[in-house]
Amino acid sequence: MRLEFNGQPVSDLLTTAEIALQPRFRDVEQIARENQRRVLDAFHLQRVSAADLQGSTGYGLDDMGRDKLERVYASVFGAEAALVRPQIVSGTHALRLGLFGVLRPGMKIVFATGQPYDTLLGVVGIRKTAGSLAEWGVQHLVVPLLPSGAVDVESVLAALDDRTAMVFFQRSRGYADRPALPVQTLARYFQEIRESNPDIVIAVDNCYGEFVERVEPCAVGADLAMGSLIKNPGAGWMTTGGYVVGRAALVEAAAAQLTAPGVAGDYGPTHDFLRPLFQSLFLAPHTVSQAVKGSLLAAYVLEQAGLSVSPRWNSERADLILAVTFGNPDDLLRFCRAVQSTAPIDAYVRPEAGAMPGYEDPVIMAAGTFVQGGSLELSADAPLRPPFIGYLQGGLTYEHVYLAVEQIMLALQTASG
Ligand SMILES: *Cc1c(COP(=O)(O)O)cnc(C)c1O
């Protein structure tokens, strides 16, 4: 069968898209090259050797490979220190370590980029949850983004008082209808806050942002940044893990939350993880570039199909997420099912919306991934709520995303005609 969309064969649409996207693809490749160089330089500076890939057991004391890995991460992320562990089970876990490391009863955290990611609502106690920061007597204040998507710096500055110990930024859009914030934009906000509040900890939820741009938040003034290894820096290769990077004392405090005060980061066996930890970081700049190229292709083609997408194909990228507004649940479900049908794993499964721990609305997830929940692998998900926005992210190879976009177009075409 010949695929068509609005009279145009889908193959022509894809060819036109790739021609139009050539300059964008060149940009993405150049960013990947610069990030690859930074990763490689860090390996060389630390003299990473075959012996560093071995791993440790038990307490994991004197694990020199792990210590080197953490120095490599610190230098790649422009930070003083890093905690990179397979024992960190998710991005939320890494973020929780950073938050509980710094915040004490009576202190306040200000969210500068609006409501944080869904799973953090429980951590902070914005949604009543046992064990949250609120239960420990830590207060929070959420400053919504301006309608333009910019940070409301005036309101953030006005919200800072003697008790405010942390200002928190989310780089990626997450599941919110807001743009991702480029690191250079974040840098300006950091500077404005820093000028009047030298001691406040500036923390960044770095999930989905790593290696999309040329610099990372700690290189431009953030004190702490956290992320997941089953997203960008794990290159689709890590099966678990998370990281905290930042000022040495803050990373130490986060490590004390992971293990125990007094032993902090000295404990922590790496088992068989050191080789994939090093190897995935080495691969990450390229793999992230594949996902970004795929996302640009999807943005271009879906826009041609008459859908509203964000960010558009010609705007700067600061994360991996493409938001597509469908306006109705049926097309959203078609989109998710098309992505599922091109997955390497579980392609025959028909995803349905269901409850997810940590999320408020029913969520539909299309993810036939090698690693459960691994979202640098091509995946689509959406909380089932108006205006029915589907989020497409990841793709370990550009070719895979290409095939998925082709399939999405077929599914939408069948529905419309
Ligand atoms: C994925 C993500 C997180 C953390 O999610 P986990 O599923 O716990 O890894 C936090 N913030 C943002 C913006 C994310 O994309």
Tab-separated table of C-alpha atoms and ligand atoms in Angstrom:
chain	number	residue	atom	x	y	z
A	1	MET	CA	0.000	0.000	0.000
A	2	ARG	CA	1.150	3.504	-0.815
A	3	LEU	CA	1.071	5.715	2.273
A	4	GLU	CA	-0.354	9.156	1.813
A	5	PHE	CA	-1.059	12.119	4.000
A	6	ASN	CA	-3.091	15.046	2.702
A	7	GLY	CA	-2.462	13.813	-0.816
A	8	GLN	CA	1.291	13.503	-0.319
A	9	PRO	CA	2.977	10.109	-0.029
A	10	VAL	CA	4.540	9.730	3.399
A	11	SER	CA	7.879	8.817	1.831
A	12	ASP	CA	7.928	12.204	0.014
A	13	LEU	CA	7.117	13.997	3.258
A	14	LEU	CA	10.023	12.299	4.974
A	15	THR	CA	12.400	13.062	2.096
A	16	THR	CA	11.378	16.725	2.049
A	17	ALA	CA	11.798	16.866	5.806
A	18	GLU	CA	15.311	15.454	5.700
A	19	ILE	CA	16.366	17.980	3.052
A	20	ALA	CA	14.962	20.891	5.046
A	21	LEU	CA	16.592	19.589	8.216
A	22	GLN	CA	20.141	19.271	6.843
A	23	PRO	CA	21.416	22.495	8.477
A	24	ARG	CA	19.834	21.487	11.790
A	25	PHE	CA	21.404	18.049	11.589
A	26	ARG	CA	24.828	19.664	11.000
A	27	ASP	CA	24.339	21.721	14.208
A	28	VAL	CA	23.426	18.635	16.197
A	29	GLU	CA	26.460	16.764	14.865
A	30	GLN	CA	28.735	19.608	15.833
A	31	ILE	CA	27.356	19.680	19.365
A	32	ALA	CA	27.873	15.902	19.590
A	33	ARG	CA	31.488	16.340	18.476
A	34	GLU	CA	32.165	18.966	21.117
A	35	ASN	CA	30.560	16.867	23.838
A	36	GLN	CA	32.462	13.783	22.660
A	37	ARG	CA	35.708	15.741	22.932
A	38	ARG	CA	34.869	16.854	26.477
A	39	VAL	CA	34.083	13.266	27.513
A	40	LEU	CA	37.249	11.934	25.917
A	41	ASP	CA	39.396	14.684	27.453
A	42	ALA	CA	38.010	13.736	30.880
A	43	PHE	CA	38.867	10.056	30.309
A	44	HIS	CA	42.402	11.040	29.310
A	45	LEU	CA	42.873	13.461	32.183
A	46	GLN	CA	41.934	10.712	34.669
A	47	ARG	CA	44.013	8.116	32.790
A	48	VAL	CA	41.143	5.644	32.655
A	49	SER	CA	42.635	2.185	32.232
A	50	ALA	CA	41.458	-1.403	31.787
A	51	ALA	CA	41.925	-2.024	35.512
A	52	ASP	CA	39.347	0.704	36.259
A	53	LEU	CA	36.573	-1.326	34.642
A	54	GLN	CA	36.687	-4.172	37.169
A	55	GLY	CA	34.308	-3.138	39.931
A	56	SER	CA	34.060	-3.995	43.610
A	57	THR	CA	31.896	-5.934	46.052
A	58	GLY	CA	30.742	-5.615	49.668
A	59	TYR	CA	31.345	-2.129	51.057
A	60	GLY	CA	33.073	-1.081	47.866
A	61	LEU	CA	35.903	0.586	49.784
A	62	ASP	CA	38.889	1.850	47.769
A	63	ASP	CA	37.085	1.320	44.491
A	64	MET	CA	39.512	3.291	42.350
A	65	GLY	CA	37.557	2.768	39.154
A	66	ARG	CA	34.459	4.259	40.781
A	67	ASP	CA	36.434	7.212	42.118
A	68	LYS	CA	37.852	7.844	38.648
A	69	LEU	CA	34.438	7.537	37.066
A	70	GLU	CA	33.124	10.158	39.464
A	71	ARG	CA	36.019	12.503	38.663
A	72	VAL	CA	35.314	11.969	34.962
A	73	TYR	CA	31.646	12.838	35.482
A	74	ALA	CA	32.571	15.902	37.532
A	75	SER	CA	34.781	17.214	34.787
A	76	VAL	CA	32.311	16.424	31.971
A	77	PHE	CA	29.549	18.216	33.887
A	78	GLY	CA	31.685	21.204	34.858
A	79	ALA	CA	31.397	20.376	38.557
A	80	GLU	CA	33.780	19.929	41.504
A	81	ALA	CA	32.561	16.468	42.394
A	82	ALA	CA	30.138	13.735	41.392
A	83	LEU	CA	28.268	10.820	42.884
A	84	VAL	CA	27.531	8.245	40.159
A	85	ARG	CA	26.055	5.029	41.464
A	86	PRO	CA	24.099	2.022	40.299
A	87	GLN	CA	22.409	2.123	43.735
A	88	ILE	CA	20.590	5.318	42.740
A	89	VAL	CA	17.416	3.790	41.324
A	90	SER	CA	16.003	6.695	39.303
A	91	GLY	CA	16.153	10.376	38.531
A	92	THR	CA	13.707	11.069	41.330
A	93	HIS	CA	16.007	9.227	43.737
A	94	ALA	CA	19.001	11.307	42.612
A	95	LEU	CA	16.973	14.510	43.000
A	96	ARG	CA	15.788	13.431	46.448
A	97	LEU	CA	19.403	12.912	47.542
A	98	GLY	CA	20.325	16.434	46.471
A	99	LEU	CA	17.284	17.971	48.155
A	100	PHE	CA	17.518	16.076	51.459
A	101	GLY	CA	21.291	16.649	51.481
A	102	VAL	CA	20.817	20.407	51.672
A	103	LEU	CA	17.418	21.110	53.230
A	104	ARG	CA	16.790	21.013	56.998
A	105	PRO	CA	13.684	21.660	59.126
A	106	GLY	CA	12.662	25.314	58.982
A	107	MET	CA	14.336	25.897	55.632
A	108	LYS	CA	12.553	26.763	52.416
A	109	ILE	CA	12.950	25.689	48.796
A	110	VAL	CA	11.757	27.920	45.952
A	111	PHE	CA	10.822	26.341	42.618
A	112	ALA	CA	11.756	28.874	39.973
A	113	THR	CA	10.414	26.976	36.972
A	114	GLY	CA	6.890	26.331	38.190
A	115	GLN	CA	5.472	23.099	39.508
A	116	PRO	CA	8.243	20.464	39.479
A	117	TYR	CA	8.084	17.133	37.656
A	118	ASP	CA	5.209	14.889	38.794
A	119	THR	CA	7.291	12.471	40.857
A	120	LEU	CA	8.820	15.361	42.833
A	121	LEU	CA	5.420	16.467	44.109
A	122	GLY	CA	5.563	13.593	46.589
A	123	VAL	CA	9.215	14.189	47.485
A	124	VAL	CA	8.565	17.816	48.324
A	125	GLY	CA	5.143	17.249	49.873
A	126	ILE	CA	3.280	19.426	47.359
A	127	ARG	CA	1.176	16.282	47.262
A	128	LYS	CA	0.814	14.915	50.791
A	129	THR	CA	3.185	11.940	50.981
A	130	ALA	CA	4.794	10.058	53.836
A	131	GLY	CA	8.497	10.890	54.143
A	132	SER	CA	8.277	14.116	52.122
A	133	LEU	CA	10.307	17.252	52.813
A	134	ALA	CA	7.120	18.878	54.127
A	135	GLU	CA	6.833	16.154	56.766
A	136	TRP	CA	10.347	17.105	57.899
A	137	GLY	CA	9.314	20.740	58.252
A	138	VAL	CA	10.804	22.018	55.005
A	139	GLN	CA	8.621	24.587	53.289
A	140	HIS	CA	8.236	25.113	49.591
A	141	LEU	CA	7.113	27.843	47.292
A	142	VAL	CA	6.332	27.371	43.604
A	143	VAL	CA	6.812	30.376	41.330
A	144	PRO	CA	5.001	29.678	38.043
A	145	LEU	CA	6.719	30.448	34.761
A	146	LEU	CA	5.550	33.540	32.876
A	147	PRO	CA	3.122	32.916	29.993
A	148	SER	CA	6.102	33.300	27.614
A	149	GLY	CA	7.781	30.319	29.295
A	150	ALA	CA	10.443	32.539	30.889
A	151	VAL	CA	11.297	32.425	34.576
A	152	ASP	CA	9.543	35.154	36.587
A	153	VAL	CA	12.818	36.393	38.062
A	154	GLU	CA	11.208	39.285	39.906
A	155	SER	CA	8.839	36.970	41.790
A	156	VAL	CA	11.619	34.457	42.458
A	157	LEU	CA	13.837	37.170	43.936
A	158	ALA	CA	10.916	38.482	45.990
A	159	ALA	CA	10.289	34.975	47.351
A	160	LEU	CA	13.814	34.557	48.717
A	161	ASP	CA	14.158	35.132	52.428
A	162	ASP	CA	16.513	34.176	55.268
A	163	ARG	CA	15.117	30.672	55.387
A	164	THR	CA	15.449	29.992	51.674
A	165	ALA	CA	18.284	27.517	51.262
A	166	MET	CA	17.665	26.371	47.691
A	167	VAL	CA	16.336	27.645	44.397
A	168	PHE	CA	15.374	24.861	42.074
A	169	PHE	CA	15.264	24.872	38.274
A	170	GLN	CA	13.979	22.212	35.908
A	171	ARG	CA	15.866	22.289	32.610
A	172	SER	CA	13.572	20.010	30.622
A	173	ARG	CA	9.883	20.509	30.023
A	174	GLY	CA	8.913	17.194	31.583
A	175	TYR	CA	5.160	16.590	31.237
A	176	ALA	CA	4.373	20.279	31.445
A	177	ASP	CA	3.192	22.603	28.726
A	178	ARG	CA	6.281	24.783	28.896
A	179	PRO	CA	9.483	25.085	26.919
A	180	ALA	CA	12.767	23.537	28.025
A	181	LEU	CA	15.270	26.120	29.221
A	182	PRO	CA	18.592	26.348	27.396
A	183	VAL	CA	21.615	26.297	29.701
A	184	GLN	CA	22.705	29.783	28.598
A	185	THR	CA	19.291	31.117	29.601
A	186	LEU	CA	19.536	29.350	32.954
A	187	ALA	CA	22.979	30.920	33.381
A	188	ARG	CA	21.468	34.423	33.308
A	189	TYR	CA	18.914	33.485	35.981
A	190	PHE	CA	21.625	31.919	38.140
A	191	GLN	CA	23.623	35.116	37.936
A	192	GLU	CA	20.704	37.341	38.938
A	193	ILE	CA	19.941	35.156	41.952
A	194	ARG	CA	23.578	34.855	42.926
A	195	GLU	CA	24.183	38.617	42.907
A	196	SER	CA	21.828	39.250	45.815
A	197	ASN	CA	21.997	35.793	47.455
A	198	PRO	CA	25.546	34.448	47.396
A	199	ASP	CA	24.842	31.534	49.781
A	200	ILE	CA	21.715	30.084	48.240
A	201	VAL	CA	22.115	26.658	46.637
A	202	ILE	CA	21.072	26.696	42.994
A	203	ALA	CA	19.933	23.193	42.040
A	204	VAL	CA	18.930	21.835	38.644
A	205	ASP	CA	16.802	18.902	37.608
A	206	ASN	CA	19.006	17.963	34.649
A	207	CYS	CA	16.914	15.004	33.434
A	208	TYR	CA	16.680	14.795	29.615
A	209	GLY	CA	19.007	17.764	29.141
A	210	GLU	CA	22.417	16.104	29.248
A	211	PHE	CA	24.495	16.490	26.059
A	212	VAL	CA	21.701	18.185	24.125
A	213	GLU	CA	23.710	21.412	24.360
A	214	ARG	CA	27.370	22.344	24.549
A	215	VAL	CA	27.487	23.021	28.288
A	216	GLU	CA	25.952	21.639	31.449
A	217	PRO	CA	24.376	23.690	34.264
A	218	CYS	CA	27.213	23.399	36.817
A	219	ALA	CA	29.634	24.875	34.275
A	220	VAL	CA	27.574	28.087	34.287
A	221	GLY	CA	26.912	28.551	37.985
A	222	ALA	CA	24.577	25.836	39.288
A	223	ASP	CA	25.696	24.333	42.615
A	224	LEU	CA	23.986	20.970	42.126
A	225	ALA	CA	22.509	18.995	39.245
A	226	MET	CA	20.896	15.568	39.254
A	227	GLY	CA	19.808	13.090	36.640
A	228	SER	CA	19.052	9.507	35.700
A	229	LEU	CA	21.308	6.998	33.964
A	230	ILE	CA	18.389	5.362	32.198
A	231	LYS	CA	18.064	8.652	30.364
A	232	ASN	CA	20.694	10.634	28.398
A	233	PRO	CA	24.021	9.960	30.147
A	234	GLY	CA	23.428	6.199	30.246
A	235	ALA	CA	23.187	6.154	26.428
A	236	GLY	CA	20.466	3.492	26.514
A	237	TRP	CA	23.113	1.157	27.808
A	238	MET	CA	22.844	1.497	31.592
A	239	THR	CA	20.206	-0.702	33.205
A	240	THR	CA	20.035	1.399	36.386
A	241	GLY	CA	21.688	4.329	38.133
A	242	GLY	CA	21.675	8.043	38.737
A	243	TYR	CA	24.074	10.885	39.385
A	244	VAL	CA	24.514	13.991	41.491
A	245	VAL	CA	27.125	16.547	40.411
A	246	GLY	CA	28.062	19.859	41.954
A	247	ARG	CA	30.049	21.525	44.723
A	248	ALA	CA	32.047	18.957	46.681
A	249	ALA	CA	30.365	19.582	50.062
A	250	LEU	CA	26.891	19.292	48.532
A	251	VAL	CA	27.732	16.083	46.691
A	252	GLU	CA	29.114	14.697	49.958
A	253	ALA	CA	25.855	15.622	51.707
A	254	ALA	CA	23.869	13.856	48.987
A	255	ALA	CA	26.109	10.780	49.349
A	256	ALA	CA	25.421	10.739	53.105
A	257	GLN	CA	21.734	10.491	52.245
A	258	LEU	CA	22.392	7.560	49.909
A	259	THR	CA	24.465	5.498	52.363
A	260	ALA	CA	25.051	6.871	55.875
A	261	PRO	CA	26.514	10.015	57.406
A	262	GLY	CA	30.188	9.351	58.063
A	263	VAL	CA	30.680	6.837	55.281
A	264	ALA	CA	28.848	8.728	52.518
A	265	GLY	CA	30.428	8.123	49.116
A	266	ASP	CA	33.231	5.908	50.451
A	267	TYR	CA	30.759	3.043	50.515
A	268	GLY	CA	29.112	1.679	47.419
A	269	PRO	CA	30.102	-1.431	45.491
A	270	THR	CA	30.080	-1.151	41.705
A	271	HIS	CA	29.681	-4.895	41.004
A	272	ASP	CA	29.865	-5.363	37.206
A	273	PHE	CA	28.706	-1.843	36.444
A	274	LEU	CA	31.950	0.044	35.916
A	275	ARG	CA	32.469	-1.019	32.314
A	276	PRO	CA	28.947	-0.025	31.239
A	277	LEU	CA	29.189	3.139	33.343
A	278	PHE	CA	32.303	4.292	31.503
A	279	GLN	CA	31.184	2.951	28.143
A	280	SER	CA	27.741	4.552	28.297
A	281	LEU	CA	29.183	7.949	29.152
A	282	PHE	CA	31.525	7.558	26.190
A	283	LEU	CA	28.572	6.749	23.899
A	284	ALA	CA	26.147	9.319	25.317
A	285	PRO	CA	27.036	12.385	23.178
A	286	HIS	CA	26.417	10.427	19.984
A	287	THR	CA	23.335	8.579	21.183
A	288	VAL	CA	21.753	11.795	22.429
A	289	SER	CA	22.425	13.360	19.015
A	290	GLN	CA	20.562	10.496	17.353
A	291	ALA	CA	17.546	11.126	19.568
A	292	VAL	CA	17.684	14.874	18.894
A	293	LYS	CA	17.828	14.334	15.118
A	294	GLY	CA	14.897	11.946	15.335
A	295	SER	CA	12.974	14.481	17.381
A	296	LEU	CA	13.629	17.197	14.774
A	297	LEU	CA	12.350	14.874	12.054
A	298	ALA	CA	9.202	14.110	14.032
A	299	ALA	CA	8.653	17.810	14.715
A	300	TYR	CA	8.911	18.688	11.043
A	301	VAL	CA	6.720	15.902	9.725
A	302	LEU	CA	3.997	16.119	12.379
A	303	GLU	CA	3.771	19.847	11.819
A	304	GLN	CA	3.316	19.177	8.101
A	305	ALA	CA	0.441	16.912	9.098
A	306	GLY	CA	-1.248	19.912	10.679
A	307	LEU	CA	-0.462	19.201	14.317
A	308	SER	CA	0.877	21.710	16.769
A	309	VAL	CA	4.293	20.634	18.037
A	310	SER	CA	6.650	22.114	20.590
A	311	PRO	CA	9.475	22.845	20.119
A	312	ARG	CA	9.206	23.474	16.405
A	313	TRP	CA	11.780	21.928	14.080
A	314	ASN	CA	13.627	25.210	13.599
A	315	SER	CA	13.907	26.248	17.231
A	316	GLU	CA	16.815	25.605	19.553
A	317	ARG	CA	16.696	22.334	21.495
A	318	ALA	CA	17.375	22.113	25.212
A	319	ASP	CA	15.992	18.642	25.878
A	320	LEU	CA	14.841	15.499	24.072
A	321	ILE	CA	11.124	15.923	24.474
A	322	LEU	CA	8.736	16.766	21.688
A	323	ALA	CA	5.214	17.702	22.751
A	324	VAL	CA	2.497	17.092	20.181
A	325	THR	CA	-0.995	18.412	20.835
A	326	PHE	CA	-3.712	16.092	19.552
A	327	GLY	CA	-6.785	17.748	21.067
A	328	ASN	CA	-8.565	14.414	21.433
A	329	PRO	CA	-7.772	11.151	23.198
A	330	ASP	CA	-8.200	8.952	20.087
A	331	ASP	CA	-5.401	10.447	18.017
A	332	LEU	CA	-3.208	10.516	21.110
A	333	LEU	CA	-3.798	6.786	21.601
A	334	ARG	CA	-3.111	6.136	17.872
A	335	PHE	CA	0.156	8.009	18.147
A	336	CYS	CA	1.278	6.039	21.216
A	337	ARG	CA	0.264	2.741	19.643
A	338	ALA	CA	2.161	3.530	16.446
A	339	VAL	CA	5.308	4.158	18.485
A	340	GLN	CA	4.775	0.905	20.372
A	341	SER	CA	4.344	-1.008	17.109
A	342	THR	CA	7.834	0.031	15.927
A	343	ALA	CA	9.552	-0.876	19.213
A	344	PRO	CA	12.147	-3.668	19.206
A	345	ILE	CA	10.497	-5.267	22.266
A	346	ASP	CA	6.787	-5.883	22.902
A	347	ALA	CA	5.809	-4.397	19.529
A	348	TYR	CA	2.656	-6.536	19.527
A	349	VAL	CA	1.405	-5.002	22.783
A	350	ARG	CA	-1.428	-2.470	22.614
A	351	PRO	CA	-0.796	0.159	25.298
A	352	GLU	CA	-3.701	1.431	27.410
A	353	ALA	CA	-3.837	4.334	29.864
A	354	GLY	CA	-3.424	3.319	33.499
A	355	ALA	CA	-2.470	4.590	36.936
A	356	MET	CA	1.256	5.095	37.569
A	357	PRO	CA	2.806	5.502	41.031
A	358	GLY	CA	3.919	9.107	41.432
A	359	TYR	CA	1.666	10.508	38.693
A	360	GLU	CA	-1.703	12.216	39.207
A	361	ASP	CA	-3.612	11.360	36.000
A	362	PRO	CA	-3.815	8.027	34.180
A	363	VAL	CA	-0.736	7.754	31.964
A	364	ILE	CA	-0.390	5.963	28.656
A	365	MET	CA	3.120	4.779	27.881
A	366	ALA	CA	4.437	3.347	24.668
A	367	ALA	CA	7.774	1.851	25.478
A	368	GLY	CA	9.018	-1.374	24.033
A	369	THR	CA	12.401	-0.780	25.559
A	370	PHE	CA	15.315	-3.026	26.466
A	371	VAL	CA	15.493	-1.308	29.857
A	372	GLN	CA	12.245	-0.844	31.777
A	373	GLY	CA	11.333	2.830	31.646
A	374	GLY	CA	14.507	3.654	29.727
A	375	SER	CA	13.489	6.845	27.996
A	376	LEU	CA	16.567	7.590	25.929
A	377	GLU	CA	15.134	4.622	24.075
A	378	LEU	CA	12.331	5.720	21.791
A	379	SER	CA	9.185	6.106	23.825
A	380	ALA	CA	5.967	8.063	23.876
A	381	ASP	CA	3.881	8.862	26.863
A	382	ALA	CA	1.082	11.082	27.925
A	383	PRO	CA	-0.983	11.779	30.979
A	384	LEU	CA	-4.557	11.376	29.741
A	385	ARG	CA	-5.837	14.900	30.298
A	386	PRO	CA	-6.879	17.749	27.981
A	387	PRO	CA	-5.533	19.100	25.675
A	388	PHE	CA	-4.204	15.583	25.061
A	389	ILE	CA	-0.543	16.269	24.562
A	390	GLY	CA	1.649	13.318	23.648
A	391	TYR	CA	5.334	13.412	24.475
A	392	LEU	CA	7.790	11.716	22.167
A	393	GLN	CA	11.347	11.226	23.283
A	394	GLY	CA	14.461	9.235	22.677
A	395	GLY	CA	15.662	6.915	20.002
A	396	LEU	CA	18.967	5.070	20.210
A	397	THR	CA	19.362	5.359	16.441
A	398	TYR	CA	18.034	7.985	14.073
A	399	GLU	CA	16.920	5.210	11.729
A	400	HIS	CA	14.604	3.786	14.363
A	401	VAL	CA	12.928	7.143	14.911
A	402	TYR	CA	12.549	7.545	11.147
A	403	LEU	CA	10.634	4.265	10.947
A	404	ALA	CA	8.481	5.240	13.909
A	405	VAL	CA	7.585	8.608	12.366
A	406	GLU	CA	6.585	6.794	9.189
A	407	GLN	CA	4.308	4.551	11.266
A	408	ILE	CA	2.788	7.463	13.194
A	409	MET	CA	1.885	9.143	9.913
A	410	LEU	CA	0.214	5.985	8.669
A	411	ALA	CA	-1.825	5.679	11.861
A	412	LEU	CA	-2.995	9.288	11.724
A	413	GLN	CA	-3.762	9.081	8.023
A	414	THR	CA	-5.928	6.007	8.511
A	415	ALA	CA	-7.830	7.882	11.198
A	416	SER	CA	-8.366	11.040	9.135
A	417	GLY	CA	-9.303	9.393	5.867
B	1	LIG	C1	12.457	11.650	34.155
B	1	LIG	C2	12.456	12.928	34.883
B	1	LIG	C3	12.628	12.988	36.265
B	1	LIG	C4	12.848	11.783	37.139
B	1	LIG	O1	12.176	10.711	36.743
B	1	LIG	P1	12.558	9.193	37.121
B	1	LIG	O2	11.492	8.474	36.403
B	1	LIG	O3	12.497	9.098	38.572
B	1	LIG	O4	13.918	8.917	36.602
B	1	LIG	C5	12.608	14.221	36.856
B	1	LIG	N1	12.471	15.339	36.148
B	1	LIG	C6	12.323	15.326	34.804
B	1	LIG	C7	12.188	16.613	34.074
B	1	LIG	C8	12.316	14.126	34.131
B	1	LIG	O5	12.196	14.116	32.811
